[in-house]
Amino acid sequence: MKKIISPLLLTLLAIGLFSSCAKKSSNTPPAAPVSAISATLGVSKWTAATTSVNKSSTVITIKGTKPDGTYLKVTIPPNASTGSTYNLPSSGIEDFEYFDTNVAWLASLGSINVTTFNTSTNVMSGTFQGTLTDPSNGSNTIKVTGGTFTAVF
């Protein structure tokens, strides 16, 4: 009897160990996208603490703000679509700007690219880069690189 129990016990233990290693399926849905905006301004990474999106019949504005009052804002037309590129300066509404509590720096050169715009899920994302200029002193500039935005309407 002793010999029968030992192999049976080992078999049950092995089954228990291997079944506990089986991959568990997860029914957790992917995280919903959230609005966000960030860029490197000069040599400093800037990331918004809060981001708001305004979409009207005339403009889409993505504005990120930090607790210190600084903000970064991208403005594009409401008819933007995946693959749209806006070169700056523009004669239209396309623009990006940075406000640092003293100066509203305006894009004097650069581009805004809409990489995705899903009208079914109301999510848009894109990139931007260029040069910001102090409008009161054109020789003061800030280089903007690696700008990204996600807008959820």
Coordinates of N, CA, C and O in Angstrom, one line a residue:
M1 N 0.8 -1.2 0.0 CA 0.0 0.0 0.0 C 0.9 1.3 0.0 O 0.5 2.2 -0.6
K2 N 2.0 1.2 0.7 CA 2.9 2.3 0.8 C 3.4 2.7 -0.6 O 3.5 3.9 -0.9
K3 N 3.8 1.7 -1.4 CA 4.3 2.0 -2.7 C 3.3 2.6 -3.7 O 3.6 3.4 -4.6
I4 N 2.0 2.3 -3.5 CA 0.9 2.8 -4.4 C 0.6 4.3 -4.0 O 0.4 5.1 -4.9
I5 N 0.7 4.6 -2.8 CA 0.3 6.0 -2.3 C 1.4 6.9 -2.8 O 1.1 8.0 -3.3
S6 N 2.7 6.6 -2.7 CA 3.8 7.5 -3.0 C 3.7 7.8 -4.5 O 3.7 9.0 -4.8
P7 N 3.6 6.9 -5.5 CA 3.5 7.3 -6.9 C 2.2 8.2 -7.2 O 2.2 9.1 -7.9
L8 N 1.1 7.8 -6.5 CA -0.1 8.5 -6.7 C 0.0 9.9 -6.2 O -0.4 10.9 -6.8
L9 N 0.6 10.1 -5.0 CA 0.8 11.4 -4.4 C 1.8 12.2 -5.3 O 1.5 13.4 -5.5
L10 N 2.8 11.7 -5.8 CA 3.7 12.4 -6.7 C 3.0 12.9 -7.9 O 3.3 14.0 -8.4
T11 N 2.2 12.0 -8.5 CA 1.5 12.4 -9.7 C 0.5 13.6 -9.5 O 0.5 14.5 -10.3
L12 N -0.2 13.5 -8.3 CA -1.1 14.6 -8.0 C -0.4 15.9 -7.8 O -0.8 17.0 -8.2
L13 N 0.8 15.8 -7.1 CA 1.6 17.0 -6.8 C 2.1 17.6 -8.2 O 2.1 18.8 -8.4
A14 N 2.6 16.8 -9.1 CA 3.1 17.2 -10.4 C 2.0 17.9 -11.1 O 2.2 19.0 -11.7
I15 N 0.8 17.3 -11.2 CA -0.4 17.9 -11.9 C -0.7 19.3 -11.3 O -0.9 20.3 -12.0
G16 N -0.7 19.4 -9.9 CA -1.0 20.6 -9.2 C 0.1 21.7 -9.6 O -0.3 22.9 -9.8
L17 N 1.3 21.3 -9.6 CA 2.4 22.3 -9.9 C 2.3 22.8 -11.3 O 2.4 24.0 -11.6
F18 N 2.1 21.9 -12.3 CA 2.1 22.3 -13.7 C 0.8 23.1 -14.0 O 0.8 24.1 -14.8
S19 N -0.3 22.8 -13.4 CA -1.5 23.6 -13.7 C -1.5 25.0 -13.0 O -2.0 25.9 -13.6
S20 N -0.7 25.1 -12.0 CA -0.6 26.5 -11.4 C 0.3 27.4 -12.2 O 0.3 28.6 -12.1
C21 N 1.2 26.8 -13.1 CA 2.0 27.5 -14.0 C 1.4 28.0 -15.3 O 1.9 28.7 -16.1
A22 N 0.1 27.5 -15.5 CA -0.6 27.8 -16.7 C -0.8 29.3 -16.8 O -1.1 30.0 -15.8
K23 N -0.7 29.9 -18.0 CA -1.0 31.3 -18.2 C -2.4 31.6 -17.9 O -3.3 31.0 -18.5
K24 N -2.7 32.6 -17.1 CA -4.0 33.0 -16.8 C -4.4 34.0 -17.8 O -3.7 34.9 -18.2
S25 N -5.7 33.9 -18.3 CA -6.2 34.9 -19.2 C -6.6 36.1 -18.4 O -7.2 36.0 -17.3
S26 N -6.4 37.3 -19.0 CA -6.8 38.5 -18.4 C -8.0 39.2 -19.2 O -7.9 39.3 -20.4
N27 N -9.0 39.5 -18.5 CA -10.1 40.2 -19.2 C -10.0 41.7 -18.9 O -11.0 42.4 -19.1
T28 N -8.9 42.2 -18.4 CA -8.7 43.6 -18.2 C -8.6 44.4 -19.5 O -7.7 44.1 -20.3
P29 N -9.4 45.3 -19.8 CA -9.3 46.1 -21.0 C -8.1 47.0 -21.0 O -7.7 47.4 -19.9
P30 N -7.6 47.4 -22.1 CA -6.5 48.3 -22.1 C -6.9 49.7 -21.5 O -8.1 50.0 -21.6
A31 N -5.9 50.4 -21.0 CA -6.3 51.7 -20.4 C -6.8 52.6 -21.4 O -6.3 52.7 -22.5
A32 N -7.7 53.4 -21.1 CA -8.3 54.4 -22.0 C -7.3 55.5 -22.2 O -6.6 55.9 -21.2
P33 N -7.2 56.0 -23.4 CA -6.2 57.1 -23.6 C -6.6 58.4 -22.8 O -7.8 58.6 -22.6
V34 N -5.7 59.2 -22.5 CA -5.9 60.4 -21.8 C -5.2 61.6 -22.5 O -4.2 61.3 -23.2
S35 N -5.7 62.7 -22.4 CA -5.1 63.9 -23.1 C -3.8 64.2 -22.4 O -3.7 64.2 -21.1
A36 N -2.8 64.6 -23.2 CA -1.5 64.9 -22.6 C -0.7 65.7 -23.6 O -1.0 65.7 -24.8
I37 N 0.3 66.4 -23.1 CA 1.2 67.2 -24.0 C 2.5 67.4 -23.3 O 2.6 67.6 -22.1
S38 N 3.6 67.2 -24.1 CA 4.9 67.4 -23.6 C 5.9 67.8 -24.7 O 5.6 67.6 -25.9
A39 N 7.1 68.3 -24.3 CA 8.1 68.6 -25.3 C 9.4 68.9 -24.5 O 9.4 69.2 -23.3
T40 N 10.5 69.0 -25.2 CA 11.7 69.5 -24.7 C 11.9 70.9 -25.1 O 11.9 71.2 -26.3
L41 N 12.0 71.8 -24.1 CA 12.1 73.2 -24.4 C 13.5 73.6 -24.1 O 13.9 73.6 -22.9
G42 N 14.3 73.9 -25.1 CA 15.8 74.1 -24.9 C 16.4 72.8 -24.5 O 16.4 71.8 -25.3
V43 N 16.8 72.7 -23.2 CA 17.4 71.4 -22.8 C 16.5 70.8 -21.7 O 16.9 69.8 -21.1
S44 N 15.4 71.4 -21.4 CA 14.5 70.9 -20.3 C 13.3 70.2 -20.8 O 12.6 70.8 -21.7
K45 N 13.0 69.0 -20.3 CA 11.8 68.3 -20.6 C 10.6 69.0 -19.9 O 10.7 69.3 -18.7
W46 N 9.5 69.3 -20.6 CA 8.4 69.9 -20.1 C 7.2 69.0 -20.3 O 6.9 68.6 -21.4
T47 N 6.5 68.6 -19.2 CA 5.3 67.7 -19.3 C 4.2 68.3 -18.5 O 4.4 68.7 -17.3
A48 N 3.0 68.4 -19.1 CA 1.9 69.0 -18.5 C 1.4 68.1 -17.3 O 1.4 66.9 -17.4
A49 N 1.0 68.8 -16.2 CA 0.3 68.1 -15.1 C -1.2 67.9 -15.5 O -1.7 66.8 -15.1
T50 N -1.8 68.8 -16.1 CA -3.2 68.6 -16.6 C -3.2 69.1 -18.1 O -2.5 70.0 -18.5
T51 N -4.1 68.5 -18.8 CA -4.3 68.8 -20.2 C -5.8 69.0 -20.5 O -6.6 68.1 -20.2
S52 N -6.1 70.1 -21.2 CA -7.5 70.3 -21.6 C -7.5 70.3 -23.1 O -6.6 70.7 -23.8
V53 N -8.7 69.9 -23.7 CA -8.9 69.9 -25.1 C -10.2 70.7 -25.4 O -11.2 70.5 -24.8
N54 N -10.1 71.6 -26.4 CA -11.3 72.3 -26.8 C -11.4 72.1 -28.3 O -10.5 72.4 -29.1
K55 N -12.5 71.5 -28.7 CA -12.8 71.3 -30.2 C -14.1 72.0 -30.5 O -15.1 71.8 -29.9
S56 N -13.9 73.0 -31.4 CA -15.1 73.7 -31.9 C -15.2 73.6 -33.4 O -14.4 72.9 -34.0
S57 N -16.1 74.3 -34.0 CA -16.2 74.3 -35.4 C -15.1 75.0 -36.1 O -14.9 74.9 -37.3
T58 N -14.3 75.8 -35.4 CA -13.3 76.6 -36.0 C -11.9 76.2 -35.5 O -10.9 76.6 -36.2
V59 N -11.7 75.5 -34.5 CA -10.4 75.2 -34.0 C -10.3 74.0 -33.0 O -11.3 73.7 -32.4
I60 N -9.2 73.3 -33.0 CA -8.9 72.3 -31.9 C -7.7 72.8 -31.2 O -6.6 73.2 -31.7
T61 N -7.8 73.0 -29.8 CA -6.8 73.4 -29.0 C -6.5 72.4 -27.9 O -7.4 72.0 -27.2
I62 N -5.2 72.0 -27.8 CA -4.7 71.1 -26.8 C -3.8 72.0 -25.9 O -2.8 72.5 -26.4
K63 N -4.2 72.1 -24.6 CA -3.4 73.0 -23.7 C -3.1 72.3 -22.5 O -3.9 71.8 -21.7
G64 N -1.8 72.2 -22.2 CA -1.2 71.5 -21.0 C -0.7 72.6 -20.1 O -0.1 73.6 -20.5
T65 N -1.0 72.4 -18.8 CA -0.6 73.4 -17.8 C 0.1 72.7 -16.6 O -0.2 71.5 -16.3
K66 N 1.1 73.4 -16.0 CA 1.8 72.9 -14.9 C 1.4 73.7 -13.7 O 0.9 74.8 -13.8
P67 N 1.6 73.2 -12.4 CA 1.2 74.0 -11.2 C 1.8 75.4 -11.1 O 1.3 76.3 -10.5
D68 N 3.0 75.6 -11.8 CA 3.7 76.9 -11.7 C 3.1 77.9 -12.6 O 3.5 79.0 -12.7
G69 N 2.0 77.5 -13.3 CA 1.3 78.5 -14.2 C 1.8 78.5 -15.7 O 1.2 79.1 -16.5
T70 N 2.9 77.8 -16.0 CA 3.3 77.7 -17.3 C 2.4 76.8 -18.1 O 1.8 75.9 -17.6
Y71 N 2.3 77.1 -19.4 CA 1.5 76.2 -20.3 C 2.1 76.1 -21.6 O 2.9 76.9 -22.1
L72 N 1.7 75.0 -22.3 CA 2.1 74.7 -23.7 C 0.8 74.4 -24.4 O 0.0 73.6 -24.0
K73 N 0.7 75.0 -25.6 CA -0.6 74.9 -26.3 C -0.3 74.7 -27.8 O 0.5 75.3 -28.4
V74 N -1.1 73.7 -28.4 CA -1.1 73.4 -29.8 C -2.4 73.7 -30.4 O -3.4 73.3 -29.8
T75 N -2.5 74.5 -31.5 CA -3.7 74.8 -32.1 C -3.7 74.3 -33.6 O -2.7 74.6 -34.3
I76 N -4.8 73.6 -34.0 CA -4.9 73.1 -35.3 C -6.3 73.3 -35.8 O -7.2 73.4 -35.0
P77 N -6.5 73.2 -37.1 CA -7.9 73.3 -37.6 C -8.7 72.1 -37.3 O -8.2 71.0 -37.2
P78 N -10.1 72.3 -37.2 CA -10.9 71.2 -36.9 C -11.0 70.1 -38.0 O -11.5 69.0 -37.7
N79 N -10.6 70.4 -39.2 CA -10.7 69.4 -40.3 C -9.4 68.7 -40.4 O -9.1 68.0 -41.5
A80 N -8.5 68.7 -39.4 CA -7.3 67.9 -39.4 C -7.6 66.4 -39.6 O -8.7 66.0 -39.2
S81 N -6.7 65.7 -40.2 CA -6.9 64.3 -40.3 C -5.5 63.6 -40.2 O -4.5 64.2 -40.2
T82 N -5.6 62.2 -40.0 CA -4.3 61.5 -39.9 C -3.4 61.8 -41.1 O -3.9 61.8 -42.3
G83 N -2.2 62.1 -40.8 CA -1.2 62.5 -41.9 C -1.1 64.0 -42.2 O -0.3 64.4 -42.9
S84 N -2.0 64.8 -41.6 CA -1.9 66.2 -41.8 C -0.6 66.8 -41.2 O -0.2 66.4 -40.1
T85 N 0.0 67.7 -42.0 CA 1.2 68.4 -41.5 C 1.0 69.9 -41.7 O 0.6 70.3 -42.8
Y86 N 1.3 70.6 -40.7 CA 1.2 72.1 -40.8 C 2.5 72.7 -40.5 O 3.1 72.5 -39.5
N87 N 3.0 73.4 -41.5 CA 4.3 74.1 -41.4 C 4.1 75.5 -40.9 O 3.2 76.2 -41.2
L88 N 5.0 75.9 -40.0 CA 4.9 77.2 -39.4 C 6.1 78.1 -39.8 O 7.2 77.5 -40.0
P89 N 6.0 79.4 -39.9 CA 4.7 80.1 -39.6 C 3.7 79.8 -40.6 O 4.0 79.4 -41.8
S90 N 2.4 80.0 -40.2 CA 1.3 79.7 -41.1 C 0.4 80.9 -41.2 O 0.4 81.8 -40.3
S91 N -0.3 81.0 -42.3 CA -1.2 82.1 -42.5 C -2.6 81.7 -41.9 O -3.5 82.5 -41.8
G92 N -2.7 80.4 -41.4 CA -3.9 79.9 -40.8 C -3.9 80.0 -39.3 O -3.1 80.7 -38.7
I93 N -4.7 79.1 -38.7 CA -4.7 79.1 -37.2 C -3.7 78.2 -36.6 O -3.5 78.2 -35.4
E94 N -3.0 77.4 -37.4 CA -2.1 76.4 -36.9 C -1.0 77.1 -36.1 O -0.4 78.1 -36.6
D95 N -0.7 76.6 -34.9 CA 0.3 77.3 -34.1 C 0.6 76.4 -32.9 O -0.1 75.5 -32.5
F96 N 1.8 76.7 -32.2 CA 2.0 76.3 -30.9 C 2.7 77.4 -30.1 O 3.4 78.2 -30.7
E97 N 2.5 77.4 -28.8 CA 3.0 78.5 -28.0 C 3.3 78.0 -26.6 O 2.8 76.9 -26.2
Y98 N 4.2 78.7 -25.9 CA 4.6 78.4 -24.6 C 4.5 79.7 -23.8 O 5.0 80.7 -24.2
F99 N 3.9 79.6 -22.6 CA 3.8 80.7 -21.7 C 4.5 80.4 -20.4 O 4.2 79.4 -19.8
D100 N 5.5 81.2 -20.1 CA 6.3 80.9 -18.9 C 6.1 81.9 -17.7 O 7.0 82.2 -17.0
T101 N 5.0 82.4 -17.6 CA 4.5 83.4 -16.6 C 5.0 84.8 -16.9 O 4.5 85.7 -16.3
N102 N 5.9 85.0 -17.8 CA 6.4 86.4 -18.2 C 6.2 86.6 -19.7 O 6.0 87.8 -20.1
V103 N 6.4 85.6 -20.5 CA 6.4 85.8 -21.9 C 5.6 84.7 -22.6 O 5.6 83.5 -22.2
A104 N 4.8 85.1 -23.5 CA 4.0 84.2 -24.4 C 4.9 83.9 -25.6 O 4.9 84.7 -26.6
W105 N 5.7 82.9 -25.6 CA 6.6 82.5 -26.7 C 5.8 81.9 -27.8 O 5.0 81.0 -27.6
L106 N 6.0 82.4 -29.0 CA 5.2 82.0 -30.2 C 6.1 81.2 -31.2 O 7.2 81.6 -31.4
A107 N 5.5 80.2 -31.8 CA 6.2 79.5 -32.8 C 6.5 80.3 -34.0 O 5.6 80.9 -34.6
S108 N 7.8 80.5 -34.3 CA 8.2 81.3 -35.5 C 8.7 80.4 -36.6 O 8.8 80.8 -37.7
L109 N 8.9 79.1 -36.3 CA 9.3 78.2 -37.3 C 9.1 76.8 -36.8 O 9.2 76.6 -35.6
G110 N 8.7 75.8 -37.6 CA 8.4 74.5 -37.1 C 7.3 73.8 -37.9 O 6.9 74.2 -39.0
S111 N 6.8 72.7 -37.2 CA 5.7 71.9 -37.8 C 4.9 71.2 -36.8 O 5.4 71.0 -35.7
I112 N 3.7 71.0 -37.1 CA 2.8 70.2 -36.3 C 2.3 69.0 -37.2 O 1.9 69.3 -38.3
N113 N 2.4 67.8 -36.7 CA 2.0 66.6 -37.5 C 1.0 65.9 -36.8 O 1.2 65.5 -35.6
V114 N -0.2 65.6 -37.4 CA -1.2 64.8 -36.8 C -0.9 63.3 -37.3 O -1.0 63.0 -38.4
T115 N -0.5 62.5 -36.3 CA -0.1 61.1 -36.6 C -1.3 60.2 -36.7 O -1.3 59.3 -37.4
T116 N -2.3 60.4 -35.8 CA -3.5 59.7 -35.8 C -4.7 60.6 -35.4 O -4.6 61.4 -34.6
F117 N -5.8 60.3 -36.1 CA -7.1 61.0 -35.7 C -8.2 60.1 -36.0 O -8.6 59.9 -37.1
N118 N -8.6 59.4 -34.9 CA -9.7 58.4 -35.0 C -11.0 59.1 -34.6 O -11.2 59.4 -33.4
T119 N -11.8 59.4 -35.6 CA -13.1 60.0 -35.3 C -14.1 59.1 -34.7 O -15.1 59.6 -34.1
S120 N -13.9 57.8 -34.7 CA -14.8 56.9 -34.0 C -14.6 56.9 -32.5 O -15.5 56.8 -31.7
T121 N -13.3 57.0 -32.1 CA -13.0 57.0 -30.7 C -12.7 58.4 -30.2 O -12.5 58.6 -29.0
N122 N -12.7 59.4 -31.1 CA -12.4 60.8 -30.7 C -11.1 60.9 -30.0 O -11.0 61.6 -29.0
V123 N -10.1 60.3 -30.6 CA -8.7 60.4 -30.1 C -7.8 60.9 -31.2 O -7.8 60.3 -32.3
M124 N -7.0 61.9 -31.0 CA -6.0 62.4 -31.9 C -4.7 62.5 -31.2 O -4.6 62.8 -30.0
S125 N -3.6 62.1 -32.0 CA -2.3 62.3 -31.4 C -1.4 62.8 -32.5 O -1.7 62.8 -33.7
G126 N -0.3 63.4 -32.1 CA 0.6 64.0 -33.0 C 1.9 64.5 -32.4 O 2.2 64.2 -31.2
T127 N 2.7 65.1 -33.2 CA 4.0 65.6 -32.8 C 4.2 67.1 -33.3 O 3.5 67.5 -34.2
F128 N 5.1 67.8 -32.6 CA 5.4 69.1 -33.1 C 6.9 69.4 -32.7 O 7.5 68.8 -31.8
Q129 N 7.5 70.4 -33.4 CA 8.8 70.8 -33.2 C 9.1 72.1 -33.8 O 8.3 72.5 -34.7
G130 N 10.1 72.8 -33.4 CA 10.4 74.1 -34.1 C 11.1 75.1 -33.1 O 11.8 74.7 -32.2
T131 N 10.8 76.3 -33.4 CA 11.5 77.4 -32.6 C 10.4 78.4 -32.1 O 9.6 78.8 -32.9
L132 N 10.5 78.7 -30.8 CA 9.6 79.6 -30.2 C 10.4 81.0 -30.1 O 11.6 80.9 -29.8
T133 N 9.7 82.1 -30.3 CA 10.4 83.4 -30.3 C 9.6 84.3 -29.3 O 8.4 84.3 -29.3
D134 N 10.4 85.1 -28.6 CA 9.8 86.1 -27.7 C 9.3 87.2 -28.6 O 10.2 87.9 -29.3
P135 N 8.0 87.5 -28.7 CA 7.6 88.6 -29.6 C 8.1 90.0 -29.3 O 8.1 90.8 -30.2
S136 N 8.5 90.2 -28.1 CA 9.0 91.6 -27.8 C 10.5 91.7 -28.0 O 11.0 92.8 -28.0
N137 N 11.1 90.5 -28.2 CA 12.6 90.6 -28.5 C 12.9 89.3 -29.4 O 13.1 88.3 -28.9
G138 N 12.8 89.5 -30.7 CA 13.0 88.4 -31.7 C 14.3 87.7 -31.6 O 14.4 86.6 -32.1
S139 N 15.3 88.2 -30.9 CA 16.6 87.5 -30.8 C 16.5 86.4 -29.6 O 17.4 85.6 -29.5
N140 N 15.5 86.5 -28.8 CA 15.3 85.5 -27.7 C 14.5 84.3 -28.3 O 13.3 84.5 -28.7
T141 N 15.1 83.1 -28.4 CA 14.4 82.0 -28.9 C 14.5 80.8 -28.0 O 15.5 80.7 -27.2
I142 N 13.6 79.8 -28.2 CA 13.7 78.5 -27.5 C 13.5 77.4 -28.5 O 12.5 77.5 -29.3
K143 N 14.4 76.5 -28.6 CA 14.3 75.4 -29.5 C 13.3 74.3 -28.9 O 13.5 74.0 -27.7
V144 N 12.3 73.9 -29.7 CA 11.4 72.9 -29.2 C 11.6 71.6 -30.0 O 11.6 71.6 -31.2
T145 N 11.9 70.5 -29.2 CA 12.1 69.2 -29.9 C 11.2 68.1 -29.2 O 10.8 68.3 -28.0
G146 N 10.9 67.1 -29.9 CA 10.2 65.9 -29.3 C 8.9 66.2 -28.7 O 8.4 65.6 -27.8
G147 N 8.2 67.2 -29.3 CA 6.8 67.6 -28.8 C 5.8 66.5 -29.2 O 5.8 66.0 -30.3
T148 N 5.0 66.1 -28.2 CA 4.0 65.1 -28.5 C 2.7 65.6 -27.8 O 2.7 66.3 -26.8
F149 N 1.5 65.2 -28.5 CA 0.3 65.5 -27.8 C -0.7 64.4 -28.1 O -0.6 63.6 -29.1
T150 N -1.6 64.2 -27.2 CA -2.8 63.3 -27.3 C -4.0 64.1 -26.9 O -4.0 64.7 -25.8
A151 N -5.0 64.1 -27.7 CA -6.2 64.8 -27.4 C -7.4 63.8 -27.4 O -7.6 63.1 -28.4
V152 N -8.1 63.8 -26.3 CA -9.3 62.9 -26.2 C -10.5 63.9 -26.1 O -10.6 64.7 -25.2
F153 N -11.4 63.8 -27.1 CA -12.6 64.7 -27.1 C -13.7 64.2 -26.4 O -14.0 63.0 -26.3

